[in-house]
């Protein structure tokens, strides 16, 4: 029996899984980069010894995993790395009680401690200006939890991008998305202006340390922020 016959005698799902692995191997072995085209369905069908239907299903799997992008009338291409699949997985884990909000926060604390340190080293003037602007927006948005949430997310995203490590924006975004529903609730639990101002001031300290490129103070300020936030989560039963 030939290799092709052996493949086609397997269960359909196994064929698709095999084709997915073969396609990933093909991308790596041919050193394809973001935006580079992949062989057509016909070419891959011949190369892998499977039907075009199997290749098409493998394309769908890889597209769902955001490894490739497919579009009508054009060849599939290697897709840029992003974290929506990881975010969905983590969000589902929280909602199905496989992990808690506190555990996600704990993981974020570790990631952001390093992220803020690198941001203090590598930040540009544009990064610094944006962080200060975001803090000002937070300060002026006491009565708008939705705007506060959006600004808070943008603040941490800006720090992650300023780290100049492309993995940190994905990790921060994914971990944040897992508990996105908490954010407006969290801001609403700040009982008075003093609590709100204290939270904003902690963000201000982080921004100021990054602006000054003081990596040690940036890490300390981020730790203080997470300590206060996690205590607030516990106090309000937002687990």
Short mmCIF file of C-alpha atoms in Angstrom, two decimals:
data_model
loop_
_atom_site.label_atom_id
_atom_site.label_comp_id
_atom_site.label_asym_id
_atom_site.label_seq_id
_atom_site.Cartn_x
_atom_site.Cartn_y
_atom_site.Cartn_z
CA UNK A 1 0.00 0.00 0.00
CA UNK A 2 1.38 3.42 -0.91
CA UNK A 3 1.74 6.30 1.56
CA UNK A 4 -1.13 8.03 -0.18
CA UNK A 5 -3.37 4.98 0.18
CA UNK A 6 -2.40 4.63 3.82
CA UNK A 7 -3.34 8.27 4.45
CA UNK A 8 -6.67 7.94 2.68
CA UNK A 9 -7.53 4.77 4.61
CA UNK A 10 -7.37 6.72 7.86
CA UNK A 11 -10.33 8.45 9.51
CA UNK A 12 -11.20 11.84 7.92
CA UNK A 13 -10.36 13.77 11.09
CA UNK A 14 -6.97 12.11 11.24
CA UNK A 15 -6.35 13.11 7.64
CA UNK A 16 -7.16 16.73 8.43
CA UNK A 17 -4.99 16.72 11.53
CA UNK A 18 -2.14 15.22 9.52
CA UNK A 19 -2.59 17.83 6.80
CA UNK A 20 -2.56 20.61 9.41
CA UNK A 21 0.74 19.35 10.80
CA UNK A 22 2.17 18.97 7.29
CA UNK A 23 1.16 22.53 6.40
CA UNK A 24 2.78 23.93 9.54
CA UNK A 25 5.90 21.95 8.70
CA UNK A 26 5.81 23.27 5.13
CA UNK A 27 5.63 26.89 6.37
CA UNK A 28 8.58 26.38 8.70
CA UNK A 29 10.79 24.40 6.35
CA UNK A 30 10.29 26.95 3.58
CA UNK A 31 10.97 29.85 5.97
CA UNK A 32 7.77 31.63 5.00
CA UNK A 33 7.19 35.02 6.63
CA UNK A 34 4.08 37.07 7.39
CA UNK A 35 2.21 37.76 4.16
CA UNK A 36 3.98 35.09 2.13
CA UNK A 37 1.62 32.97 -0.01
CA UNK A 38 1.12 29.24 0.56
CA UNK A 39 0.76 26.65 -2.20
CA UNK A 40 -2.69 26.35 -3.73
CA UNK A 41 -5.17 23.67 -2.66
CA UNK A 42 -4.40 21.68 -5.82
CA UNK A 43 -0.63 21.90 -5.32
CA UNK A 44 -0.87 20.93 -1.67
CA UNK A 45 -3.27 18.11 -2.46
CA UNK A 46 -0.69 16.64 -4.84
CA UNK A 47 2.22 17.31 -2.50
CA UNK A 48 0.56 15.80 0.59
CA UNK A 49 -1.22 12.97 -1.21
CA UNK A 50 -4.67 13.88 0.11
CA UNK A 51 -7.83 15.23 -1.44
CA UNK A 52 -8.46 18.92 -1.95
CA UNK A 53 -11.33 18.61 0.53
CA UNK A 54 -8.86 17.58 3.22
CA UNK A 55 -6.57 20.48 2.35
CA UNK A 56 -9.52 22.87 2.44
CA UNK A 57 -10.49 21.66 5.91
CA UNK A 58 -6.88 21.99 7.07
CA UNK A 59 -6.90 25.58 5.79
CA UNK A 60 -10.02 26.25 7.87
CA UNK A 61 -8.38 24.87 10.99
CA UNK A 62 -5.23 26.95 10.50
CA UNK A 63 -7.29 30.05 9.72
CA UNK A 64 -9.29 29.54 12.93
CA UNK A 65 -5.98 29.30 14.80
CA UNK A 66 -4.89 32.55 13.08
CA UNK A 67 -1.80 30.88 11.63
CA UNK A 68 -2.88 31.64 8.06
CA UNK A 69 -5.43 33.94 6.48
CA UNK A 70 -7.66 32.92 3.63
CA UNK A 71 -9.83 35.02 1.36
CA UNK A 72 -12.06 34.46 -1.63
CA UNK A 73 -10.21 34.67 -4.90
CA UNK A 74 -6.70 34.80 -3.50
CA UNK A 75 -4.11 32.40 -2.19
CA UNK A 76 -3.82 31.66 1.52
CA UNK A 77 -1.03 33.55 3.26
CA UNK A 78 0.91 33.40 6.52
CA UNK A 79 -0.87 35.53 9.11
CA UNK A 80 0.62 38.01 11.53
CA UNK A 81 0.84 36.82 15.14
CA UNK A 82 -1.89 38.04 17.48
CA UNK A 83 -3.56 36.83 20.63
CA UNK A 84 -7.29 36.50 20.03
CA UNK A 85 -7.20 32.68 20.12
CA UNK A 86 -5.28 32.67 23.41
CA UNK A 87 -7.64 35.31 24.79
CA UNK A 88 -10.68 33.23 23.87
CA UNK A 89 -9.17 30.14 25.48
CA UNK A 90 -8.43 32.00 28.73
CA UNK A 91 -11.82 33.68 28.82
CA UNK A 92 -13.50 30.32 28.38
CA UNK A 93 -11.36 28.86 31.16
CA UNK A 94 -12.47 31.61 33.54
CA UNK A 95 -16.15 31.24 32.63
CA UNK A 96 -16.01 27.46 33.05
CA UNK A 97 -14.24 27.86 36.40
CA UNK A 98 -11.00 26.23 35.31
CA UNK A 99 -9.19 29.28 36.66
CA UNK A 100 -10.21 32.26 38.77
CA UNK A 101 -9.97 36.00 38.20
CA UNK A 102 -7.42 36.16 41.01
CA UNK A 103 -5.25 33.58 39.24
CA UNK A 104 -5.39 35.55 36.00
CA UNK A 105 -4.42 38.70 37.88
CA UNK A 106 -1.51 36.83 39.46
CA UNK A 107 -0.25 35.74 36.05
CA UNK A 108 -0.68 39.27 34.72
CA UNK A 109 1.32 40.62 37.64
CA UNK A 110 4.30 38.48 36.62
CA UNK A 111 4.06 39.43 32.94
CA UNK A 112 3.59 43.13 33.57
CA UNK A 113 6.44 43.35 36.07
CA UNK A 114 8.88 42.48 33.30
CA UNK A 115 6.95 44.41 30.68
CA UNK A 116 7.09 47.66 32.64
CA UNK A 117 10.80 47.20 33.31
CA UNK A 118 11.52 46.83 29.59
CA UNK A 119 9.21 49.76 28.80
CA UNK A 120 11.24 51.97 31.12
CA UNK A 121 14.36 51.00 29.18
CA UNK A 122 13.04 51.12 25.63
CA UNK A 123 10.18 53.63 25.65
CA UNK A 124 10.11 56.37 23.04
CA UNK A 125 9.02 59.94 23.63
CA UNK A 126 5.78 59.08 21.88
CA UNK A 127 5.20 56.22 24.34
CA UNK A 128 5.89 58.54 27.28
CA UNK A 129 3.53 61.23 26.00
CA UNK A 130 0.76 58.70 25.39
CA UNK A 131 1.02 57.24 28.90
CA UNK A 132 0.77 60.68 30.49
CA UNK A 133 -2.18 61.54 28.27
CA UNK A 134 -3.96 58.32 29.26
CA UNK A 135 -3.47 59.04 32.95
CA UNK A 136 -5.00 62.50 32.46
CA UNK A 137 -7.99 60.90 30.73
CA UNK A 138 -8.40 58.50 33.64
CA UNK A 139 -8.29 61.38 36.09
CA UNK A 140 -11.06 63.20 34.24
CA UNK A 141 -13.30 60.14 33.85
CA UNK A 142 -14.37 59.47 37.41
CA UNK A 143 -18.06 59.13 36.51
CA UNK A 144 -17.59 57.00 33.40
CA UNK A 145 -16.56 53.39 34.21
CA UNK A 146 -16.65 52.37 30.53
CA UNK A 147 -14.23 55.13 29.50
CA UNK A 148 -12.10 54.32 32.55
CA UNK A 149 -11.97 50.70 31.43
CA UNK A 150 -10.99 51.58 27.87
CA UNK A 151 -8.31 53.98 29.11
CA UNK A 152 -6.95 51.50 31.63
CA UNK A 153 -6.66 48.82 28.94
CA UNK A 154 -4.93 51.28 26.59
CA UNK A 155 -2.50 52.23 29.38
CA UNK A 156 -1.33 48.67 29.98
CA UNK A 157 -1.30 47.91 26.25
CA UNK A 158 0.94 50.94 25.64
CA UNK A 159 3.38 49.70 28.28
CA UNK A 160 3.45 46.25 26.73
CA UNK A 161 4.15 47.68 23.28
CA UNK A 162 6.83 49.98 24.70
CA UNK A 163 8.68 46.91 26.00
CA UNK A 164 9.60 46.23 22.34
CA UNK A 165 9.05 42.52 22.91
CA UNK A 166 6.22 41.50 20.54
CA UNK A 167 5.12 38.73 22.89
CA UNK A 168 4.17 41.02 25.77
CA UNK A 169 1.32 42.87 24.00
CA UNK A 170 -0.18 39.48 23.12
CA UNK A 171 0.18 38.11 26.65
CA UNK A 172 -1.18 41.26 28.31
CA UNK A 173 -4.07 41.48 25.86
CA UNK A 174 -4.93 37.79 26.29
CA UNK A 175 -4.82 37.88 30.07
CA UNK A 176 -6.82 41.11 30.11
CA UNK A 177 -9.48 39.73 27.78
CA UNK A 178 -10.00 36.79 30.12
CA UNK A 179 -11.42 39.15 32.73
CA UNK A 180 -12.68 42.05 30.63
CA UNK A 181 -16.09 41.85 32.31
CA UNK A 182 -14.45 42.63 35.65
CA UNK A 183 -13.06 46.02 34.65
CA UNK A 184 -16.22 48.18 34.72
CA UNK A 185 -17.31 46.39 37.91
CA UNK A 186 -13.89 47.05 39.39
CA UNK A 187 -13.97 50.76 38.68
CA UNK A 188 -17.53 50.98 40.07
CA UNK A 189 -16.36 49.49 43.39
CA UNK A 190 -14.24 52.57 44.05
CA UNK A 191 -16.58 54.03 46.65
CA UNK A 192 -15.53 57.67 46.60
CA UNK A 193 -13.33 60.22 44.87
CA UNK A 194 -10.44 59.49 47.23
CA UNK A 195 -10.36 55.83 46.18
CA UNK A 196 -10.64 56.76 42.53
CA UNK A 197 -7.82 59.31 42.84
CA UNK A 198 -5.63 56.78 44.67
CA UNK A 199 -6.07 54.29 41.82
CA UNK A 200 -5.29 56.93 39.21
CA UNK A 201 -2.26 58.08 41.20
CA UNK A 202 -0.87 54.55 41.13
CA UNK A 203 -1.09 54.68 37.33
CA UNK A 204 0.57 58.09 37.45
CA UNK A 205 3.50 56.66 39.41
CA UNK A 206 3.95 53.93 36.81
CA UNK A 207 3.85 56.46 33.98
CA UNK A 208 6.26 58.84 35.72
CA UNK A 209 8.79 56.06 36.32
CA UNK A 210 8.66 55.04 32.66
CA UNK A 211 9.00 58.65 31.55
CA UNK A 212 12.12 58.99 33.76
CA UNK A 213 13.32 55.58 32.51
CA UNK A 214 13.67 54.46 36.12
CA UNK A 215 13.29 50.71 35.71
CA UNK A 216 13.45 49.88 39.42
CA UNK A 217 10.79 52.41 40.37
CA UNK A 218 8.64 51.28 37.46
CA UNK A 219 8.64 47.70 38.77
CA UNK A 220 7.88 48.87 42.30
CA UNK A 221 5.02 51.09 41.13
CA UNK A 222 3.51 48.28 39.05
CA UNK A 223 3.74 45.89 42.03
CA UNK A 224 1.97 48.44 44.25
CA UNK A 225 -0.76 48.80 41.64
CA UNK A 226 -1.37 45.06 41.41
CA UNK A 227 -1.27 44.58 45.18
CA UNK A 228 -3.95 47.22 45.65
CA UNK A 229 -6.08 45.89 42.79
CA UNK A 230 -5.98 42.29 43.95
CA UNK A 231 -6.93 43.33 47.48
CA UNK A 232 -9.87 45.25 46.03
CA UNK A 233 -10.94 42.19 44.05
CA UNK A 234 -10.86 40.04 47.19
CA UNK A 235 -12.67 42.65 49.31
CA UNK A 236 -15.50 42.87 46.79
CA UNK A 237 -15.75 39.13 46.15
CA UNK A 238 -14.94 39.51 42.44
CA UNK A 239 -13.24 36.15 42.14
#
